[in-house]
Coordinates of C-alpha atoms in Angstrom, one line a residue:
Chain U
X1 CA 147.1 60.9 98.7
X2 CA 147.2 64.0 96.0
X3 CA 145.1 63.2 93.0
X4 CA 147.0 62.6 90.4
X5 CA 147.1 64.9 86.9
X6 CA 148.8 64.1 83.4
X7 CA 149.8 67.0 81.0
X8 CA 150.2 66.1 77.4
X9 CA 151.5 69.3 75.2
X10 CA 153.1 69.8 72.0
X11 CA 154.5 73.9 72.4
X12 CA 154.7 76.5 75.0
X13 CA 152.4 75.1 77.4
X14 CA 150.4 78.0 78.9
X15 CA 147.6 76.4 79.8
X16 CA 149.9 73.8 81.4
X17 CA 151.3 76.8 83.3
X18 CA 147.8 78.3 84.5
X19 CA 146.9 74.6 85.7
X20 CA 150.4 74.1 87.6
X21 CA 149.9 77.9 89.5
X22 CA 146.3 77.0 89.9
X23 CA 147.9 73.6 91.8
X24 CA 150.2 75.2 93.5
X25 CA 148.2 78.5 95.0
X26 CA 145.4 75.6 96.0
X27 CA 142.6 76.4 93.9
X28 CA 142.9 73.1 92.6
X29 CA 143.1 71.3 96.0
X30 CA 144.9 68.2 97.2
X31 CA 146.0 67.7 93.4
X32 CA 149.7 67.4 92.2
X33 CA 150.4 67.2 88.1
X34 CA 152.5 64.1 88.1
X35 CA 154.2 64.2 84.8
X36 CA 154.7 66.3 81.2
X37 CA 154.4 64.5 78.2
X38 CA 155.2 66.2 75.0
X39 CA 155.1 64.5 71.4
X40 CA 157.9 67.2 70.0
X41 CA 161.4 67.0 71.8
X42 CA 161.9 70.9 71.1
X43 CA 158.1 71.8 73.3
X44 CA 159.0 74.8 75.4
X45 CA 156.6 73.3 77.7
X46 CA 159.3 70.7 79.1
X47 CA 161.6 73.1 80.2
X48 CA 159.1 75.2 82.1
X49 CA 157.6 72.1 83.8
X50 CA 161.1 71.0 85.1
X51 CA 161.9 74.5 86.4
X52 CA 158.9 73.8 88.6
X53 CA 160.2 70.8 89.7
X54 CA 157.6 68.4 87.8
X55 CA 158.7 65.6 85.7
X56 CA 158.6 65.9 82.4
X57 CA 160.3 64.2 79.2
X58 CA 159.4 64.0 75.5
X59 CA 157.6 60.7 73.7
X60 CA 158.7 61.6 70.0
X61 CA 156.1 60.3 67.4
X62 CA 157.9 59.9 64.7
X63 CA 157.5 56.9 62.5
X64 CA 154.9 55.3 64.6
X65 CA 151.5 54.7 63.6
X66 CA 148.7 56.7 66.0
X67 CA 147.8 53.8 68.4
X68 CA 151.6 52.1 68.7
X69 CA 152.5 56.4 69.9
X70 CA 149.5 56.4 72.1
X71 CA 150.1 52.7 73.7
X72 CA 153.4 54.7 74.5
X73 CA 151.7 57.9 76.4
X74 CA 149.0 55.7 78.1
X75 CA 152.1 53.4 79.7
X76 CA 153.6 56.5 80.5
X77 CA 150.3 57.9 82.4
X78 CA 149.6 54.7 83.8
X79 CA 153.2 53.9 85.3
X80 CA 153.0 57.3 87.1
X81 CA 149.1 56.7 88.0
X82 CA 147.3 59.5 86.8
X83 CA 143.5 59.8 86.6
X84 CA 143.3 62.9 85.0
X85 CA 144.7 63.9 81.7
X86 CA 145.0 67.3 80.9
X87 CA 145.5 68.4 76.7
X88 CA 147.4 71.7 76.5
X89 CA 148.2 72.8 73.4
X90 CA 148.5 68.6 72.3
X91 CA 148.5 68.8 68.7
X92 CA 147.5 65.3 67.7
X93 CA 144.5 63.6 67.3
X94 CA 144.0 60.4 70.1
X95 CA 142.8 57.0 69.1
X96 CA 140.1 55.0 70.5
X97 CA 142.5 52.4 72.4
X98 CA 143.8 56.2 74.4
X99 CA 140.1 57.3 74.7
X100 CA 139.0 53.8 76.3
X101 CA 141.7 53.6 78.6
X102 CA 140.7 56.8 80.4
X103 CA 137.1 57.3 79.6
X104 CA 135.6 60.9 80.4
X105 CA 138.9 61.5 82.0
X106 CA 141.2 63.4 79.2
X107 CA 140.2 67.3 78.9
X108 CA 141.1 69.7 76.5
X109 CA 140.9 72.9 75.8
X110 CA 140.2 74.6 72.7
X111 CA 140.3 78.3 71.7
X112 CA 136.5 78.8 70.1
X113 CA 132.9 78.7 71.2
X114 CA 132.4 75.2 69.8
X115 CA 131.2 73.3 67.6
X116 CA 132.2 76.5 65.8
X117 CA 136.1 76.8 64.6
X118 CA 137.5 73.4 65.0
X119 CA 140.8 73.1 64.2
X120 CA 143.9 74.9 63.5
X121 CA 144.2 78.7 64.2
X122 CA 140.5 79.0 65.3
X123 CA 140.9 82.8 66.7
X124 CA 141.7 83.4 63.0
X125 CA 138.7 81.2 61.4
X126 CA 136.6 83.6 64.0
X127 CA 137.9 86.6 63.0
X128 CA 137.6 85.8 59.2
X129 CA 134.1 84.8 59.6
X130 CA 133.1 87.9 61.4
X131 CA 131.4 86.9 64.1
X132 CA 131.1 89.4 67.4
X133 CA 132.0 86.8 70.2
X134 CA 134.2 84.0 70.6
X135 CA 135.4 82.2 73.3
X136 CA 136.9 78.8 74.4
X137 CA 136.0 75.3 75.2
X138 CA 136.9 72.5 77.9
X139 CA 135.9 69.5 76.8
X140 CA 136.1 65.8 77.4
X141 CA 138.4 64.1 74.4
X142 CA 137.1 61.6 72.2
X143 CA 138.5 59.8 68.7
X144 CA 136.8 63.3 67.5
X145 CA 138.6 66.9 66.4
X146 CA 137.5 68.9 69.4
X147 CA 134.5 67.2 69.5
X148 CA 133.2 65.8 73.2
X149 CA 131.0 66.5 75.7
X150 CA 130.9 70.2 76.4
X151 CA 132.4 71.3 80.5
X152 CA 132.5 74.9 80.6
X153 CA 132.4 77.6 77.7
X154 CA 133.6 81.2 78.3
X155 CA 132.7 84.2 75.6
X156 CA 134.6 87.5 74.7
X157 CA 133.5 90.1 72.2
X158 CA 135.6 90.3 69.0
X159 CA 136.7 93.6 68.8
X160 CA 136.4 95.7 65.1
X161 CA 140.4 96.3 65.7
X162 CA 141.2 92.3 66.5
X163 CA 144.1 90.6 65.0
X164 CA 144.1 87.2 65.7
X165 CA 147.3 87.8 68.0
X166 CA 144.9 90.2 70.2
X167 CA 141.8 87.7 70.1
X168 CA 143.6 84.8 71.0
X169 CA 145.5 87.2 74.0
X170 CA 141.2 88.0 75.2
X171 CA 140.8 84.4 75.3
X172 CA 144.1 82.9 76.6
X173 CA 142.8 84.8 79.8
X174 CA 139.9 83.1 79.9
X175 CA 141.1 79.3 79.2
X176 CA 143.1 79.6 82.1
X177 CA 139.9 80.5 84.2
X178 CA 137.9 77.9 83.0
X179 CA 140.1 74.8 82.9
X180 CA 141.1 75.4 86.7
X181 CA 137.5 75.4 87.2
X182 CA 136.9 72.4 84.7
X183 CA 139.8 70.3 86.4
X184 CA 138.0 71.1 89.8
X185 CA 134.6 70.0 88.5
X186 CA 135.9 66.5 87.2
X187 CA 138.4 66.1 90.1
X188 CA 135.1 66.7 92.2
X189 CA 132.6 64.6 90.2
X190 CA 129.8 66.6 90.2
X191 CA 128.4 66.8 87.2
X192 CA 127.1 63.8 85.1
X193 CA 126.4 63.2 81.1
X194 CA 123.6 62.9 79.6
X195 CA 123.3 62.8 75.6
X196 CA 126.3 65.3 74.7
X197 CA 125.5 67.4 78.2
X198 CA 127.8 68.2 80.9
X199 CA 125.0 68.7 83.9
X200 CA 126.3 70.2 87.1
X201 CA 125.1 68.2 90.6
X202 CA 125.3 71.1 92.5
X203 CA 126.7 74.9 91.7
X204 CA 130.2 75.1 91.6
X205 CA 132.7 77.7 92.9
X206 CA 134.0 79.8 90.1
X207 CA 137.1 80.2 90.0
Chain Q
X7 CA 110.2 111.0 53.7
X8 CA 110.5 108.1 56.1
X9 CA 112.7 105.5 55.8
X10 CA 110.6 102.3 54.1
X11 CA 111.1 98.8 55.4
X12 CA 109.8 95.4 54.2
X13 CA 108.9 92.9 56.6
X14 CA 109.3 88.9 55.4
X15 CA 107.3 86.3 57.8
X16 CA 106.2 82.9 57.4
X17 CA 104.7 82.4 61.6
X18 CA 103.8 84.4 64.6
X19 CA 106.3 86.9 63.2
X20 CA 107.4 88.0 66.6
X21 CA 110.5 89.8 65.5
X22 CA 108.4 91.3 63.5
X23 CA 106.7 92.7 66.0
X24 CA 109.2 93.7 68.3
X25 CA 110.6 96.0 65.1
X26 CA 107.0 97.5 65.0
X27 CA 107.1 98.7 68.5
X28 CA 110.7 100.3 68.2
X29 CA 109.5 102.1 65.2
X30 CA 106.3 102.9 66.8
X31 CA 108.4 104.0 69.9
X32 CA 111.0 106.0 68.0
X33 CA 113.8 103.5 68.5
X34 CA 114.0 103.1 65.0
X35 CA 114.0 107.0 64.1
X36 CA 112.2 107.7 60.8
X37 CA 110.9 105.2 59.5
X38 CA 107.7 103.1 58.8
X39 CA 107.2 99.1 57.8
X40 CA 105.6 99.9 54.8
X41 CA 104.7 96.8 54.0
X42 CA 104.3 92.8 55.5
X43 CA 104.6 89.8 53.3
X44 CA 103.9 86.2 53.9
X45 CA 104.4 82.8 52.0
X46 CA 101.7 81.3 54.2
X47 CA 97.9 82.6 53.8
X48 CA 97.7 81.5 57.6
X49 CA 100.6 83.1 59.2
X50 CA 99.1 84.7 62.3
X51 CA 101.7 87.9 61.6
X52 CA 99.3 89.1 58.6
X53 CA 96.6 89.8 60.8
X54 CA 99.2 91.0 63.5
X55 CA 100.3 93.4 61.2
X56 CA 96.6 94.6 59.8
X57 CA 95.4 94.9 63.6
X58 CA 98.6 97.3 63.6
X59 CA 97.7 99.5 60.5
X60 CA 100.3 98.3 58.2
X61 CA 99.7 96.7 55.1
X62 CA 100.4 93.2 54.8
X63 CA 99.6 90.0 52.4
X64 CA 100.3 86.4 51.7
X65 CA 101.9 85.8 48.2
X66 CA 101.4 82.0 48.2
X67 CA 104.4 80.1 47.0
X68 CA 102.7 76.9 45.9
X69 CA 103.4 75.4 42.8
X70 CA 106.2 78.1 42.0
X71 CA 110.4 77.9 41.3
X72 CA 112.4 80.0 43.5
X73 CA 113.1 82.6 41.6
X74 CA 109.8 83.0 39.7
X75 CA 108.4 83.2 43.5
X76 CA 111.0 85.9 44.4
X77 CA 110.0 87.9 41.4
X78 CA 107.4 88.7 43.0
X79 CA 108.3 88.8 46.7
X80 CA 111.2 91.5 44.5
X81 CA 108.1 93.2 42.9
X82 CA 105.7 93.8 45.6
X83 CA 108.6 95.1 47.7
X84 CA 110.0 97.7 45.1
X85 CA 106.2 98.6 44.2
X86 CA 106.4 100.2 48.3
X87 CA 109.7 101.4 47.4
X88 CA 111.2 99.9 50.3
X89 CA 114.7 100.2 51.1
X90 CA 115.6 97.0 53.5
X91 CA 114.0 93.6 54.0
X92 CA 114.0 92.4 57.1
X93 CA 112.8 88.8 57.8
X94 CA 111.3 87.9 60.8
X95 CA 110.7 83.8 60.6
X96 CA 110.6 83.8 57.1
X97 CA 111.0 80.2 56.1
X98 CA 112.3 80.2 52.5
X99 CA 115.7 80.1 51.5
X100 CA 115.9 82.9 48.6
X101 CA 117.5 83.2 45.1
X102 CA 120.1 85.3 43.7
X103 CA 118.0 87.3 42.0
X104 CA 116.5 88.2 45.0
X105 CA 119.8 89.1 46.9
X106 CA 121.6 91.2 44.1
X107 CA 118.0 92.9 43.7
X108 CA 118.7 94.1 47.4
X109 CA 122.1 93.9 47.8
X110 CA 123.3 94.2 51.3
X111 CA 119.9 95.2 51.8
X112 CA 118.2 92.2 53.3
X113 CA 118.3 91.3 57.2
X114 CA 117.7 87.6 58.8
X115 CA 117.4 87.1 62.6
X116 CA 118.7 83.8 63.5
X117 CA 118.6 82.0 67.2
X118 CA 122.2 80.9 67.3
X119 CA 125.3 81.9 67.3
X120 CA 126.2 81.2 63.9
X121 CA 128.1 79.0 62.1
X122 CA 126.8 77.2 65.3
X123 CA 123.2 75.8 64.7
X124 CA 122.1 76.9 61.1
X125 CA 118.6 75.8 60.0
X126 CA 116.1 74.7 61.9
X127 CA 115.6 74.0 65.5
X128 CA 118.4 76.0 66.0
X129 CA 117.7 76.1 70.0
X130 CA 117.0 72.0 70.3
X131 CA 120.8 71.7 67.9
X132 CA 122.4 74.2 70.9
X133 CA 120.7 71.8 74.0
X134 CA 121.2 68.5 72.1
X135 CA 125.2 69.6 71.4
X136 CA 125.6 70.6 75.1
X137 CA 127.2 74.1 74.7
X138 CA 127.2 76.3 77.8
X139 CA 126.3 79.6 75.8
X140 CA 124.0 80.1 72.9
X141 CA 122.3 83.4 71.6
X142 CA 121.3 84.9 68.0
X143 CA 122.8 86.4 64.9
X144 CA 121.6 89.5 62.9
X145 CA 122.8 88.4 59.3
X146 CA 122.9 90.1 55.4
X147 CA 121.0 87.1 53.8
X148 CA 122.6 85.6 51.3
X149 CA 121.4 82.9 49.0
X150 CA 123.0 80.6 51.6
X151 CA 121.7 79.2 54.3
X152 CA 122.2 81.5 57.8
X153 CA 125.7 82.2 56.1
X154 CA 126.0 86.1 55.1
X155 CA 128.1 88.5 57.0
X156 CA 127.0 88.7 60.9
X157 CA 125.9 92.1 62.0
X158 CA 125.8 91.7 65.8
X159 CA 125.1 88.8 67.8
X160 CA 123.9 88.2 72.0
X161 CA 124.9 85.3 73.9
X162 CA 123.0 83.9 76.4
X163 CA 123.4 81.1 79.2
X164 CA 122.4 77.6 78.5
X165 CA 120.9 76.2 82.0
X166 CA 120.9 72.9 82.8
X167 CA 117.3 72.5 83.5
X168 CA 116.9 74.3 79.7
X169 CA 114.2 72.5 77.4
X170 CA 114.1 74.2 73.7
X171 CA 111.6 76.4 74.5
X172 CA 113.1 77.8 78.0
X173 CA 116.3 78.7 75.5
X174 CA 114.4 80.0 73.2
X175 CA 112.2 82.0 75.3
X176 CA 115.8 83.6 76.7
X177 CA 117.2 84.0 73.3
X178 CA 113.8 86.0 71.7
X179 CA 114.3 88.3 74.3
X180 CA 117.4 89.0 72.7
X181 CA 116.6 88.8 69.4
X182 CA 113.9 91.6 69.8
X183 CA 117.0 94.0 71.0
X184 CA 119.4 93.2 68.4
X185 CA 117.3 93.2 65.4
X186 CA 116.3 96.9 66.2
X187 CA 119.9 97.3 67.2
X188 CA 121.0 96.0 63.5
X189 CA 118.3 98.2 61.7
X190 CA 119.2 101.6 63.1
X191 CA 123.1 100.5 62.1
X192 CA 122.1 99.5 58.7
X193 CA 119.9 102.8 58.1
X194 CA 122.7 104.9 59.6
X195 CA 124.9 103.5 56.9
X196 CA 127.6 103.9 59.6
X197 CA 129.4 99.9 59.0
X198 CA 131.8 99.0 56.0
X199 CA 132.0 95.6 55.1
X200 CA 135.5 93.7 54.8
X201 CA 135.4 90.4 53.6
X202 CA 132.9 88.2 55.6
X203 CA 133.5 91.4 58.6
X204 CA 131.0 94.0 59.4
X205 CA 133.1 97.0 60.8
X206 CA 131.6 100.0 62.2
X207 CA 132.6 103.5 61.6
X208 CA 131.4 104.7 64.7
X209 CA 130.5 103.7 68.2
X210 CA 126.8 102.9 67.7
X211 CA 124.1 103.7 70.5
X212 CA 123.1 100.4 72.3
X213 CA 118.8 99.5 72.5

């Protein structure tokens, strides 16, 4: 049986479109992503992941408090038996009762080197602060703003003529890399934690 | 005349060092360290620094406010005319006066890539967090702490089997090529500063 994959976004979806290529050309083997969940009704995302073939449908949030939505999404997950959950441009916080029902197994991916540029628009806060690399993040989700245990980290240089539009183009290369690769490490289990760290059992392929 | 530069330490003063060979070595074109200052009477860079032929003393900061301390940090400097400040482990935070007296004059070396890891232990903060990269940040000091407008910066890879002083020994070896890097830039004059952004005019030749 295909191992199982959840996507939760809230926009266009790109990373949910690197990970559903990455499925389908096999670099993320003997996996299938089972269903799209989006929070926003009008997420671009739904329509691409149905063009594919993948089911997909909209959990609007509306009016309900941030457990009562999540009780919603982790039914959802659960009915269609996902271990994995994938974040892709997901643009809410989770809450505990979400976390504990699939511990160490919800990634997401953020557009910085973190811990630095949290948040909204984080290709702008780099810019803005002037620092020469940036990068993005896969990391395991907890209650936390881009906060868990560190998977895999990719750099790029920030460029003297950058906009953020042309940063976050350098990057958006390389968070598709790395969450294939991430989704294949976790999918794999070999790595364990220890502390905050994401150690590696044995190399890994790169992607 | 050569260019004059003021060297701040508080340790080993190993940056300092590595800035003594590139001006030895003609790295750093034209110019001399004209003088080496210390808060601590027991910082082995003084007697690096005399065994090298350059003038150097501890101004002891015992028992003094900040700014009545960099008053004379501000005066001993001026009295060798010098022109930048570079500090190599120089463990004080320091006062306005001391920053507008050397306005985008004064240089920090710091083992992170800031806003990641300010203060101390910078490497431990980077291991401890779990982040896959780290590196070091060539700063105008500010009377913040590791927060003025970033120069250039080096990543490096965080191994798993990385203790503190395995990272660190990876990250000085960058910090001796950037800091040269960041002094010939800063004597060329050839950067403009835009908001937090240090922009330069011209390619500059890599260390």
């Amino acid at each position: 049986m295909k191992r199982r994959i959840g996507v939760l976004l809230s926009g266009r979806g790109s990373n949910f479109e690197a990970l559903a290529d990455s499925v389908a050309a096999g670099r993320i083997a003997n996996a299938e992503i089972s269903i799209v969940l989006s929070n926003r009704d009008d997420a671009p995302g739904i329509a691409k992941a149905k063009a594919r073939g993948i089911e997909a449908r909209a959990i609007p949030s509306r009016g309900l408090e941030r457990e009562a939505y999540d009780r919603l999404i982790v039914s959802a997950l659960r009915e269609k038996q996902v271990e994995l959950i994938c974040m892709a441009g997901y643009m809410r916080m989770v809450s505990a009762y979400f976390v504990s029902a699939f511990r160490e197994r919800i990634l997401n991916i953020h557009p910085s080197l973190l811990p630095a540029f949290p948040g909204l628009e984080s290709q702008r806060q780099a810019l803005e602060h002037g620092v020469k690399f940036s990068g993005c993040t896969v990391h395991f989700v907890d209650e936390r703003l881009d906060a868990g245990p560190i998977i895999l980290q990719a750099v790029v240089p920030v460029e003297d003529g950058d906009t953020p539009e042309t940063l976050a183009a350098r990057i958006l290369r390389e968070e598709h890399r790395i969450y294939t690769e991430a989704v294949r490490i976790v999918l794999d289990g070999c790595y364990r934690i220890d502390g905050r760290r994401v150690l590696f059992e044995r190399a890994h392929e790169k992607v």
